[in-house]
Amino acid sequence: FVIEAEHTEAEGYAVMERLIQRGDAPTAIYCANDMIAIGMLKCLNRYSSILYRPSIISCDDIEEGQFIKPMLSTVQLPKENMARFALLVLLDRIRGGHKEMIRIELEGQLLLRSSCCRVEDVIQPEYYI
């Protein structure tokens, strides 16, 4: 599934509600940012009586992701380096430097926490917010 959503906690909550109601919800979900994923985890907490526990992973590594249960698995982005390179490219363009598109790749770090697990390992859902 590819579901377009606003990058908010409320939208993550609403999307998870729709997924639960579908009946064919996925066993793993990748979210564009941590706020969407946190909304999904909060929704799963509300519906904790159903035996549905997908692995959820996202991208950002905001602080709140470490204080929910299960702790959010995420990709930590090199934000300082991203800002530094963006500023260098902007200054170069302002000074009349290059005009073509630039591609810069920076390495993120996968932080596996308890929101991801193997399907075989799921016994009882544990969602507490």
XYZ file of C-alpha atoms in Angstrom:
129
model
C 0.000 0.000 0.000
C 1.047 3.590 -0.560
C -1.083 6.005 1.408
C -0.563 9.735 1.080
C -0.936 11.577 4.367
C -0.163 14.876 6.001
C 2.963 14.674 8.136
C 1.116 14.938 11.461
C 0.357 12.728 14.428
C -3.396 13.146 13.856
C -3.085 11.963 10.253
C -1.054 8.919 11.346
C -3.800 8.069 13.815
C -6.492 8.399 11.133
C -4.557 6.297 8.617
C -4.074 3.512 11.163
C -7.806 3.514 11.912
C -8.501 3.050 8.203
C -5.932 0.252 7.967
C -7.449 -1.594 10.939
C -10.927 -1.371 9.410
C -9.738 -2.759 6.051
C -9.132 -6.225 7.391
C -6.056 -6.767 5.217
C -3.692 -4.467 7.100
C 0.036 -4.908 6.465
C 2.410 -6.589 8.916
C 4.989 -3.796 8.505
C 4.662 -0.060 7.895
C 7.225 2.562 6.887
C 6.200 6.143 7.706
C 7.649 9.247 6.084
C 8.317 10.801 9.493
C 8.188 10.046 13.201
C 5.047 12.110 13.857
C 2.951 9.918 11.544
C 4.359 6.785 13.206
C 3.639 8.112 16.711
C 0.026 8.747 15.673
C -0.180 5.165 14.427
C 1.197 3.810 17.702
C -1.321 5.883 19.676
C -4.144 4.492 17.546
C -2.939 0.944 18.142
C -2.960 1.706 21.878
C -6.613 2.687 21.648
C -7.433 -0.530 19.802
C -5.170 -2.699 21.970
C -7.902 -5.336 22.356
C -7.476 -6.415 18.739
C -4.558 -8.683 18.020
C -2.924 -6.539 15.371
C 0.653 -5.416 15.880
C 2.502 -4.346 12.752
C 6.160 -3.439 12.818
C 6.394 0.340 12.422
C 9.485 2.263 11.371
C 9.915 5.865 10.324
C 12.456 8.540 9.613
C 13.689 11.501 11.753
C 14.558 10.243 15.251
C 12.669 12.903 17.179
C 12.942 12.713 20.953
C 9.302 11.726 21.534
C 9.889 8.435 19.694
C 12.063 7.226 22.572
C 9.407 7.860 25.223
C 6.493 5.867 23.850
C 5.924 2.171 24.249
C 6.872 0.451 22.149
C 9.838 2.708 21.449
C 9.804 3.802 17.823
C 12.279 2.292 15.368
C 13.529 5.031 13.085
C 16.233 6.186 10.713
C 18.364 8.883 12.306
C 19.213 11.506 9.708
C 22.460 13.532 9.791
C 20.565 16.808 10.233
C 23.592 18.982 10.957
C 25.378 17.802 7.807
C 22.183 18.230 5.773
C 21.903 21.837 6.956
C 25.598 22.507 6.337
C 25.485 21.213 2.742
C 22.220 23.043 2.011
C 23.773 26.294 3.187
C 26.935 25.747 1.113
C 24.902 25.041 -2.035
C 22.671 28.072 -1.414
C 25.632 30.405 -0.883
C 27.333 29.058 -4.015
C 24.223 29.710 -6.096
C 23.805 33.216 -4.650
C 27.392 33.973 -5.661
C 26.665 32.848 -9.232
C 28.248 29.404 -8.889
C 26.840 26.256 -10.457
C 23.364 26.268 -11.978
C 22.774 22.544 -12.438
C 21.106 20.192 -9.984
C 23.326 18.689 -7.283
C 22.863 15.328 -5.618
C 24.448 14.810 -2.219
C 24.054 11.524 -0.383
C 24.487 11.353 3.361
C 24.306 8.207 5.428
C 21.570 7.758 8.009
C 21.649 5.325 10.903
C 18.982 2.692 11.514
C 17.868 2.689 15.161
C 16.001 -0.555 15.799
C 13.789 -0.263 18.825
C 10.791 -2.217 20.027
C 8.228 -1.023 17.421
C 9.710 -3.554 14.972
C 9.723 -7.300 15.418
C 9.399 -10.494 13.430
C 5.807 -11.615 12.861
C 6.596 -14.969 14.481
C 7.660 -13.206 17.693
C 4.334 -11.422 18.270
C 2.541 -12.914 21.275
C 0.680 -10.045 22.896
C 0.427 -6.458 21.636
C 2.176 -3.961 23.921
C 1.076 -0.421 23.165
C 1.150 2.066 26.022
C 1.328 5.797 25.472
